[in-house]
Each structure stands twice: as C-alpha cells, then as structure tokens.
mmCIF file of C-alpha atoms and ligand atoms in Angstrom:
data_model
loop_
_atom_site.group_PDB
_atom_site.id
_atom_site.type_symbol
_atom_site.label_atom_id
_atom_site.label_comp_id
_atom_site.label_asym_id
_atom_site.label_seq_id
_atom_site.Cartn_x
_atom_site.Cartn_y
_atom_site.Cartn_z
ATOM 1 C CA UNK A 89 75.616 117.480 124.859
ATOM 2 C CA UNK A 90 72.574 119.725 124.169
ATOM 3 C CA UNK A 91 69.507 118.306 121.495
ATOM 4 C CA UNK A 92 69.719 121.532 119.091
ATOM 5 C CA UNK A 93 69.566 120.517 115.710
ATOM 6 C CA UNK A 94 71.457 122.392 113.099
ATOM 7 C CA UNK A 95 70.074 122.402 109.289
ATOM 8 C CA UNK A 96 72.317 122.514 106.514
ATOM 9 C CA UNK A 97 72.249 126.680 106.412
ATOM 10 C CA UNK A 98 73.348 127.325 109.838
ATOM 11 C CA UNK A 99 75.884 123.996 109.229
ATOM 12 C CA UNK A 100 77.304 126.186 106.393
ATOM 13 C CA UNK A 101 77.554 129.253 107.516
ATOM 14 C CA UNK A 102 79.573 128.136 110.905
ATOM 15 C CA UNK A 103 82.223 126.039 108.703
ATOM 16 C CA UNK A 104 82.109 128.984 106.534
ATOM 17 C CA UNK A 105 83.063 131.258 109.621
ATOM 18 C CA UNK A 106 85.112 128.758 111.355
ATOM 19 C CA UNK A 107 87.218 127.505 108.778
ATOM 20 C CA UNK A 108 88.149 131.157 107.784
ATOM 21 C CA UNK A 109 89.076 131.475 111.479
ATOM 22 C CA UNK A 110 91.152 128.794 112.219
ATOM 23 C CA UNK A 111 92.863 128.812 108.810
ATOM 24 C CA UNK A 112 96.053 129.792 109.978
ATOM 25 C CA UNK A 113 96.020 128.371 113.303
ATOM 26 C CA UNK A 114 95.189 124.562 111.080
ATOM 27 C CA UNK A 115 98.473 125.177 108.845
ATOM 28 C CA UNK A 116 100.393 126.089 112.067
ATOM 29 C CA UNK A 117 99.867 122.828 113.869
ATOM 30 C CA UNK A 118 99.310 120.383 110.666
ATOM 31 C CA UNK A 119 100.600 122.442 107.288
ATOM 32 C CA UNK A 120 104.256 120.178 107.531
ATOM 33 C CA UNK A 121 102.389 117.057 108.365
ATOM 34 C CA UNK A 122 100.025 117.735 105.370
ATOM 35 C CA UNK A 123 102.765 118.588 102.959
ATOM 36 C CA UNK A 124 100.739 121.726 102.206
ATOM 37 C CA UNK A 125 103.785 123.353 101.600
ATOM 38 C CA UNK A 126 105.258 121.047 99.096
ATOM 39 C CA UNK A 127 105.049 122.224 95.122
ATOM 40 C CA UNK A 128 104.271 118.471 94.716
ATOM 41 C CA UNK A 129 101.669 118.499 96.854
ATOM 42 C CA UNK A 130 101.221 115.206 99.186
ATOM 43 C CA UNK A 131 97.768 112.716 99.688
ATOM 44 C CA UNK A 132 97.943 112.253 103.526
ATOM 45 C CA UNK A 133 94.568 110.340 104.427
ATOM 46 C CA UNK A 134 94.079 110.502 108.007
ATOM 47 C CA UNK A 135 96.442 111.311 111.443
ATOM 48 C CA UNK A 136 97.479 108.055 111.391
ATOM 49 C CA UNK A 137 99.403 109.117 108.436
ATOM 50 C CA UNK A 138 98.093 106.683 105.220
ATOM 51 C CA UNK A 139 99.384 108.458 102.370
ATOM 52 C CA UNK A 140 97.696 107.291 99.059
ATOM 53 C CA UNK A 141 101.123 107.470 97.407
ATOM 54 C CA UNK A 142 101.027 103.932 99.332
ATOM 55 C CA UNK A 143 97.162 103.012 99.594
ATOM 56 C CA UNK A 144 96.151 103.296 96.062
ATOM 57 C CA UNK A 145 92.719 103.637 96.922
ATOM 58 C CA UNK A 146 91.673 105.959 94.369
ATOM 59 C CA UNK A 147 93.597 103.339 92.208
ATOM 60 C CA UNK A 148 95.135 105.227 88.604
ATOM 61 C CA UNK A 149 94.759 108.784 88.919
ATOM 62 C CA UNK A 150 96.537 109.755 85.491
ATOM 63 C CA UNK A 151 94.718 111.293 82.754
ATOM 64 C CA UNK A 152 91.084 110.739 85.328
ATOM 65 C CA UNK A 153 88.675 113.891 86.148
ATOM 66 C CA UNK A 154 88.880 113.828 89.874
ATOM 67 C CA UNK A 155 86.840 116.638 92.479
ATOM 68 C CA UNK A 156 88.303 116.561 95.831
ATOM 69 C CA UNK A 157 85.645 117.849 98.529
ATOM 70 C CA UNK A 158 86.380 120.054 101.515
ATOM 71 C CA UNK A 159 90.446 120.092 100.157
ATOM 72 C CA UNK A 160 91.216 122.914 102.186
ATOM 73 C CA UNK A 161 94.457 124.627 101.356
ATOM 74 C CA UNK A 162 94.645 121.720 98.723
ATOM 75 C CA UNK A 163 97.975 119.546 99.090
ATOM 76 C CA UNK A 164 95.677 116.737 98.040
ATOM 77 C CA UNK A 165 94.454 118.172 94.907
ATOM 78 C CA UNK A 166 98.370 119.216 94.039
ATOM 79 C CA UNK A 167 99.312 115.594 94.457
ATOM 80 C CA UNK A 168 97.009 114.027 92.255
ATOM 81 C CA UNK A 169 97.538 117.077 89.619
ATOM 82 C CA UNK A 170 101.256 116.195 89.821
ATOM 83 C CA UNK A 171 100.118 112.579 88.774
ATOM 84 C CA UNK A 172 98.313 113.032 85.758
ATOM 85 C CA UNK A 173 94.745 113.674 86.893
ATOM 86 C CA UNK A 174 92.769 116.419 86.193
ATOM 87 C CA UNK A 175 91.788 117.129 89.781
ATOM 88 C CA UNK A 176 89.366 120.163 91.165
ATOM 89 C CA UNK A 177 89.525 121.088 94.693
ATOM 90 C CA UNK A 178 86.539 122.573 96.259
ATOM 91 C CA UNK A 179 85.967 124.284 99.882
ATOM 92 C CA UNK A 180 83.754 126.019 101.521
ATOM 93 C CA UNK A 181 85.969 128.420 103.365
ATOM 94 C CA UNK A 182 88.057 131.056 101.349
ATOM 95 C CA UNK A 183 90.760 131.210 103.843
ATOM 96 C CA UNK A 184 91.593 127.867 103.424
ATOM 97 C CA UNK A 185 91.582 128.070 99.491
ATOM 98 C CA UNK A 186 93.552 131.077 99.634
ATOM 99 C CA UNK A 187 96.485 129.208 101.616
ATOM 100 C CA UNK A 188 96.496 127.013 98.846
ATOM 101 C CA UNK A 189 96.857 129.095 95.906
ATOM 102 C CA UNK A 190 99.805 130.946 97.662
ATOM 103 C CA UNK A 191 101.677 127.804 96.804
ATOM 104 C CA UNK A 192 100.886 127.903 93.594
ATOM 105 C CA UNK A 193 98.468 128.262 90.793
ATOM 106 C CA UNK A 194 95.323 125.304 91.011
ATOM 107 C CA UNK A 195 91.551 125.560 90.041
ATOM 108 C CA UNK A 196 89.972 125.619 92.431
ATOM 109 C CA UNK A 197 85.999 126.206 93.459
ATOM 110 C CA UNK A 198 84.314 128.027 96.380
ATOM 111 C CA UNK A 199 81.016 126.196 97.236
ATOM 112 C CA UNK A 200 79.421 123.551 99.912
ATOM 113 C CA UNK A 201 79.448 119.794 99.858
ATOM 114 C CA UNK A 202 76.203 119.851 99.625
ATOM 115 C CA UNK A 203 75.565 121.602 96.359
ATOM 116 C CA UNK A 204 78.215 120.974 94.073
ATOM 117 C CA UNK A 205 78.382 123.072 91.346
ATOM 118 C CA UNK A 206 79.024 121.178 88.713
ATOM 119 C CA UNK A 207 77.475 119.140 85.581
ATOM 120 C CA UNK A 208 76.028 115.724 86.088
ATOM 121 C CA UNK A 209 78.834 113.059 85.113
ATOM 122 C CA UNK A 210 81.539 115.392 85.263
ATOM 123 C CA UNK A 211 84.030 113.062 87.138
ATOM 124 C CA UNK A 212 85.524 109.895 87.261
ATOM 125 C CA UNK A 213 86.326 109.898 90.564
ATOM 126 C CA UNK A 214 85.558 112.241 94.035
ATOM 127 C CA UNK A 215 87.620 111.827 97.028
ATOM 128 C CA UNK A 216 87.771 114.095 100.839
ATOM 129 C CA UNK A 217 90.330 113.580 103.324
ATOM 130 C CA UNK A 218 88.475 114.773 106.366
ATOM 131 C CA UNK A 219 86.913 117.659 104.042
ATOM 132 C CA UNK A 220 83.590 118.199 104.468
ATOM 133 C CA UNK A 221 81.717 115.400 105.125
ATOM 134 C CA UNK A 222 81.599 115.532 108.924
ATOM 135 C CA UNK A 223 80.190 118.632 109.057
ATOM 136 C CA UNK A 224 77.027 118.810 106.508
ATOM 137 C CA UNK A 225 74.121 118.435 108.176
ATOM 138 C CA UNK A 226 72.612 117.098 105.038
ATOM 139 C CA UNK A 227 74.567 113.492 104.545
ATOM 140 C CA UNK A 228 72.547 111.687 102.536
ATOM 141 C CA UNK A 229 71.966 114.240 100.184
ATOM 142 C CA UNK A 230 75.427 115.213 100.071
ATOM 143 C CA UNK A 231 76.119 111.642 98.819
ATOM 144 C CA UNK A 232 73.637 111.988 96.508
ATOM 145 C CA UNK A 233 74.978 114.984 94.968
ATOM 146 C CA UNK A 234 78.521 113.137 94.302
ATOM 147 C CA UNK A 235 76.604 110.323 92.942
ATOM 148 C CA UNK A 236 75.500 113.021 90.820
ATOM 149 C CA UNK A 237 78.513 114.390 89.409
ATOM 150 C CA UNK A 238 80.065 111.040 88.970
ATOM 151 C CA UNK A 239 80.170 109.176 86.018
ATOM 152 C CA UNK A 240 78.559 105.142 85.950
ATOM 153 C CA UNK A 241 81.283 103.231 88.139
ATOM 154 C CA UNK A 242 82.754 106.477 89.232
ATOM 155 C CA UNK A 243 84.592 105.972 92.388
ATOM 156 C CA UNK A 244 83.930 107.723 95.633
ATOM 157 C CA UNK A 245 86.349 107.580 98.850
ATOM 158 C CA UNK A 246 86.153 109.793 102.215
ATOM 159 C CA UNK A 247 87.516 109.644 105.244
ATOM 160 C CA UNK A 248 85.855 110.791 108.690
ATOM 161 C CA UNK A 249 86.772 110.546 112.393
ATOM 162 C CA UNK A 250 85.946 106.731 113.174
ATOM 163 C CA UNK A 251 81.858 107.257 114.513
ATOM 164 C CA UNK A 252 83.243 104.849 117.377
ATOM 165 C CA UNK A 253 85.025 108.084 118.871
ATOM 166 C CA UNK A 254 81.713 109.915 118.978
ATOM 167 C CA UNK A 255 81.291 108.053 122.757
ATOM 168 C CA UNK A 256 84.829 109.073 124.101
ATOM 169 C CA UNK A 257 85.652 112.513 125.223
ATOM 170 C CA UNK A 258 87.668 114.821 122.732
ATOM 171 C CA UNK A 259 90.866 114.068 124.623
ATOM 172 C CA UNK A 260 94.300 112.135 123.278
ATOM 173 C CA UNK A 261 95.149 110.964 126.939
ATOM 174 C CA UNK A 262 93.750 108.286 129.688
ATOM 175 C CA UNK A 263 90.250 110.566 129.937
ATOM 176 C CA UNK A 264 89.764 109.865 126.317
ATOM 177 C CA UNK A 265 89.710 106.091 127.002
ATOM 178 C CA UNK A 266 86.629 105.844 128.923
ATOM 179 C CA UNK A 267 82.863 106.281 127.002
ATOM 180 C CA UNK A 268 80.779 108.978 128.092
ATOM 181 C CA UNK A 269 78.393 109.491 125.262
ATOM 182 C CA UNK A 270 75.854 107.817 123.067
ATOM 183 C CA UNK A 271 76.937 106.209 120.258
ATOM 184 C CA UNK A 272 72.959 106.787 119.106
ATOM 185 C CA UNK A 273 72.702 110.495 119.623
ATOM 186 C CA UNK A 274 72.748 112.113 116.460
ATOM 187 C CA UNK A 275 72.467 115.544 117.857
ATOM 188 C CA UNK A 276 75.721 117.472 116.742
ATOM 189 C CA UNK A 277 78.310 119.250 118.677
ATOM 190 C CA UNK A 278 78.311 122.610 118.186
ATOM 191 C CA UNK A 279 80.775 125.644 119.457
ATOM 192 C CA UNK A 280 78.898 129.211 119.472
ATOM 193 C CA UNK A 281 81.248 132.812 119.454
ATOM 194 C CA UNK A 282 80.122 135.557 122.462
ATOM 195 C CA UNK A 283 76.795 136.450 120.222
ATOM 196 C CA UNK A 284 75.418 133.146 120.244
ATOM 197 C CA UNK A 285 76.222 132.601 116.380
ATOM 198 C CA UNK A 286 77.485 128.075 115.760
ATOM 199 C CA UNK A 287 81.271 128.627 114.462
ATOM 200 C CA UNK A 288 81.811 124.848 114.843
ATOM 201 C CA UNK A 289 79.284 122.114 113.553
ATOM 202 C CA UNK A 290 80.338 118.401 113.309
ATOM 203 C CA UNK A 291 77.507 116.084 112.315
ATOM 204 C CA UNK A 292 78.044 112.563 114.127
ATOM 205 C CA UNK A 293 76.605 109.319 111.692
ATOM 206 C CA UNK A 294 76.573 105.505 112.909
ATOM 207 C CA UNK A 295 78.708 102.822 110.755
ATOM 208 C CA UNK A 296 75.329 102.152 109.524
ATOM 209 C CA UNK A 297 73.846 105.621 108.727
ATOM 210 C CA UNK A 298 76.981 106.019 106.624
ATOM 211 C CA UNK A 299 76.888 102.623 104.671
ATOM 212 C CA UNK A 300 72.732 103.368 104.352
ATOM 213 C CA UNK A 301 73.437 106.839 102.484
ATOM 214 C CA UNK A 302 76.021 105.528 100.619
ATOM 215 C CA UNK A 303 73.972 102.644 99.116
ATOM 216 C CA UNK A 304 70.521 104.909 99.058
ATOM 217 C CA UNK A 305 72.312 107.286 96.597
ATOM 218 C CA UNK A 306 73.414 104.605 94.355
ATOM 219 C CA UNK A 307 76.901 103.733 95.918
ATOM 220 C CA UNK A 308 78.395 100.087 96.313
ATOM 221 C CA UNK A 309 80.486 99.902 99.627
ATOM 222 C CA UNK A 310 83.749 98.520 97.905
ATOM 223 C CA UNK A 311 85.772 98.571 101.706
ATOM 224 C CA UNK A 312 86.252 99.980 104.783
ATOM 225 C CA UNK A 313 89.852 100.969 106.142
ATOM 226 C CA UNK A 314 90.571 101.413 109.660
ATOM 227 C CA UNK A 315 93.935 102.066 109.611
ATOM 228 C CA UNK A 316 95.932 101.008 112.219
ATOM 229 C CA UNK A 317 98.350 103.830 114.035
ATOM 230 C CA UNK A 318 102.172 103.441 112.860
ATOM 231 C CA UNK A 319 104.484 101.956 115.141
ATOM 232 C CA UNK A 320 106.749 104.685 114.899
ATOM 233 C CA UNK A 321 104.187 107.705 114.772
ATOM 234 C CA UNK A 322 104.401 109.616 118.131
ATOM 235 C CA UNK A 323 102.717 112.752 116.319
ATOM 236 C CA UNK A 324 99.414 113.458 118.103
ATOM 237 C CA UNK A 325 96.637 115.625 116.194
ATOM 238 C CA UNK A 326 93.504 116.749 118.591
ATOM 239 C CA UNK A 327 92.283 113.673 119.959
ATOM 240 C CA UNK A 328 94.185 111.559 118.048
ATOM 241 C CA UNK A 329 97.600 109.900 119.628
ATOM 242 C CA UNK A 330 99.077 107.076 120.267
ATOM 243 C CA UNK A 331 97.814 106.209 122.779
ATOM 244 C CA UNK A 332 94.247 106.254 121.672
ATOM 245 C CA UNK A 333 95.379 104.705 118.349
ATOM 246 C CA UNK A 334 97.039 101.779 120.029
ATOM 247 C CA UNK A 335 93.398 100.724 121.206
ATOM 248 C CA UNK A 336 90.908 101.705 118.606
ATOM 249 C CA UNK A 337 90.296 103.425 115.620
ATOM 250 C CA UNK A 338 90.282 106.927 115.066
ATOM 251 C CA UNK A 339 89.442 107.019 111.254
ATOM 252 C CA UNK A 340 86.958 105.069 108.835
ATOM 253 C CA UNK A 341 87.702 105.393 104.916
ATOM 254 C CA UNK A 342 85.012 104.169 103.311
ATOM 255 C CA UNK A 343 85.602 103.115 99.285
ATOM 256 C CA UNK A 344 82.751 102.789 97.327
ATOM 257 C CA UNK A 345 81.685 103.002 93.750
ATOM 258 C CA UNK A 346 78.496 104.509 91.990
ATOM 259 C CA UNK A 347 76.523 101.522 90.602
ATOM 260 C CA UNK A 348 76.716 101.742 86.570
HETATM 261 C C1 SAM B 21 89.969 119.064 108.511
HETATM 262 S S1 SAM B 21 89.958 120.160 107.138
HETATM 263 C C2 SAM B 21 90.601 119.075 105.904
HETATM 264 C C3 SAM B 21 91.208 119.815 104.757
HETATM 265 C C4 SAM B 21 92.048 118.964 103.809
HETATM 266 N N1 SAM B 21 91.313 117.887 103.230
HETATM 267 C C5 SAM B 21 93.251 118.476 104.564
HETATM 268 O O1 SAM B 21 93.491 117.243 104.576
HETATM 269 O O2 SAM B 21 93.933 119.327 105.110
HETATM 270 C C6 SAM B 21 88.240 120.251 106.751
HETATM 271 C C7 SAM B 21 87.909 121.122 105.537
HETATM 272 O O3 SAM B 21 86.522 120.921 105.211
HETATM 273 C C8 SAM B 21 86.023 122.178 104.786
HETATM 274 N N2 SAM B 21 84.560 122.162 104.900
HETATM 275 C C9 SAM B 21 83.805 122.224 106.008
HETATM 276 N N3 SAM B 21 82.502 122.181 105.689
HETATM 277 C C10 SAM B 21 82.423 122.105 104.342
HETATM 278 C C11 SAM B 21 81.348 122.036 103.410
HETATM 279 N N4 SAM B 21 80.073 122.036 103.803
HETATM 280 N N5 SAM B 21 81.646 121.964 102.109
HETATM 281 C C12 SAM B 21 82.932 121.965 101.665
HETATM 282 N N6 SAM B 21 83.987 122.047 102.508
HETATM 283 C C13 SAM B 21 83.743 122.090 103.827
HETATM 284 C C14 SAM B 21 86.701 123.172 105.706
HETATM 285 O O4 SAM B 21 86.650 124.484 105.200
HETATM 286 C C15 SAM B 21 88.104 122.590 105.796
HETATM 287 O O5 SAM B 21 88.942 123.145 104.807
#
C-alpha cells in the first residue's frame, strides 16, 4: 500500500473513468443478482443479499421524496418508484445510468456525491447501496451535503464494505482470512491505467471516522447492521463468500437520521 493521497478531483475523475469501464463487465457478473433487469426493479443491500423488501430500513417509502446516491444502473431507484416514492437516482458514471434507462424510463441525474445538485430540503429520505460513498475522498463533506438536501428528521442509510475488511487481503478464500494491513491507514487504494492516470479510488474510514462525520454533519446514528451471510447463499461477489462471511462481516449499514 503506497501513502499517495487522492483529493476529491482526481477521486472523481477515476470513478468517472472506471465506472464507465467496467459498466458492462459489473452487469455481467451482478446485473441478475441485482435485479437490474427487472421492470420492478429490486432493493438488494449488500452481497449478503438483505433486500429492503424485508429490512424496512428506509421504513414507508410511499408518497416520500427519496435521492438514491451512486444508484448505478438504478434497480434500487425502480423499486422504491414501484412503491410509491418519488425516488431520484444519481451517479457519477454515464455508463452506468445509461444501463438503467435501457430498462426503462427513470429520472435520473449525472453528478458526484459530493456536490449534489439539488435544493436544500429537497428530500425526505437519501439512501446508497454501495454507491458512492466508498470512493469520495471528501466523507465528511459528502455527509454534509445529504444533511443538506434532507429535510429536519430526514433519514439517511448507506451501506459500505465493513472497514474491518480494510486489514484482510481482497481475496474470498483462506488468504483472505489472515490481516495484513492497518486498520489505521487511511491512505486509499488506488489502480492506475498504462499512463499513470487513478481509474480505481476506494477511500477506507474507521467505524469511528464514519459515526464522527455522520454526527458532525448533523446526523443521529439510529443503528448499525452487520448482516450476517445466509445460510443458503453460496454466491460469492469479489471478496465476499461464504467463507469469509461465515467469520466476519463484510458490510456495515449505517441508519441514521438528520437531527430536526
Ligand atoms: C458498486 S456500484 C453500486 C451501484 C448500485 N447501487 C448497485 O447496487 O448496483 C458503485 C456505484 O457508485 C458510483 N459512484 C462512484 N463514485 C461516485 C461518486 N463520487 N458520486 C456518485 N456516484 C459514484 C459508481 O459509478 C457506481 O455506479
């Protein structure tokens, strides 16, 4: 692990660039898992499969102005527009939005996590399912600007690789059980193409960095889920299997609401 550090331009531009690139290769390995294919849509949380149809942790979506951040090719965003809310996706890669709209018609929004571009108080609720928020470099900000657009006692819910996997190698096998790296280290990982240029940024934050920027921009930590791996799930996705999710955690959703 090198000790670059990557500002929120450069963090950007490589999701930007990456996201593009890997579009189709993303829907290849996880489009059915996803249900991005589905005209209803489907709310799958994390690898481990938690499906808000179940969780509820948005709690009543119907008739509610919701902005989903980082929604990719959108399945998410279908869902909850198939239950009555008046959901927004927004990405920062146009490959990914495009996959979505070839399902069918959504609004959706081209534009970073970082600066939403929105009113203030133009939501009752913001959600990301892995979108976004591991790779800003700006976090605390970023939860600043959803604080933002939220209205008083607006809810806010994201899920993020567990920061506990940060000290285990990427790997869903026996490697990927022993700890090789600082849980402390901050410094992000970062993939570069043949000209030097990041294509793949993913900002690492402690348990306690997260809960620190959630509070600082005006959040109340509401719960934590760590959800467990299904018995009966033998799907692996990157470093996340069975094995691994036997032993530990591979996802944190944190639930919080903005303070009225
Ligand atoms: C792992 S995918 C998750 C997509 C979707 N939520 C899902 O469950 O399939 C991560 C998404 O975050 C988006 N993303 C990365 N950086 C972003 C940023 N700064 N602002 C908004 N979206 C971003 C990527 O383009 C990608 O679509």
């Amino acid at each position: 692990m090198s000790n670059e550090s990557i500002g929120s331009a450069e963090s950007d531009r490589a999701s930007r660039i990456g996201w593009d690139d890997y579009a189709d290769d993303y829907h290849r390995e996880h489009g059915a898992f996803l249900g991005v294919e589905s005209p209803d849509g489907a709310f799958i949380w994390s690898p481990e499969k938690l499906d808000e149809a179940d969780a509820r942790l948005l709690g009543d979506v119907a008739g509610r102005t919701v902005l989903e951040i980082g929604c990719g090719s959108a399945p998410c965003t279908r869902w909850l527009r198939n239950h009555g809310a008046k959901a927004v996706g927004l990405d920062i890669s146009a490959a990914m939005l495009r996959r979505g709209l070839s399902v069918g018609p959504l609004p959706l929004v081209q534009a970073s996590a970082e600066r939403l571009p929105f009113r203030d108080a133009s939501f009752d609720i913001a959600c990301s399912a892995f979108g976004g928020i591991p790779f800003v470099a700006d976090s605390a900000g970023t939860m600043r600007e959803v604080a933002r657009v939220l209205k008083p006692g607006g809810r806010w819910v994201f899920s993020v690789n567990h920061p506990m996997r940060w000290i285990f190698p990427d790997n869903p096998g026996p490697e990927g059980l022993v700890a090789e790296y600082s849980y402390f280290n901050r410094t992000p990982y970062v993939e570069r193409d043949a000209n030097g240029d990041a294509v793949y940024v993913e900002h690492h934050r402690t348990i306690g960095d997260r809960v620190r920027d959630l509070v600082a921009a005006g959040f109340r930590l509401v719960d934590l889920i760590e959800p467990e791996w299904p018995e009966d799930l033998t799907e692996e996705w990157g470093q996340w299997s069975p094995l691994r999710g036997k032993i530990f955690p591979g996802t944190a959703i944190f639930v919080s609401e903005k303070v009225s």
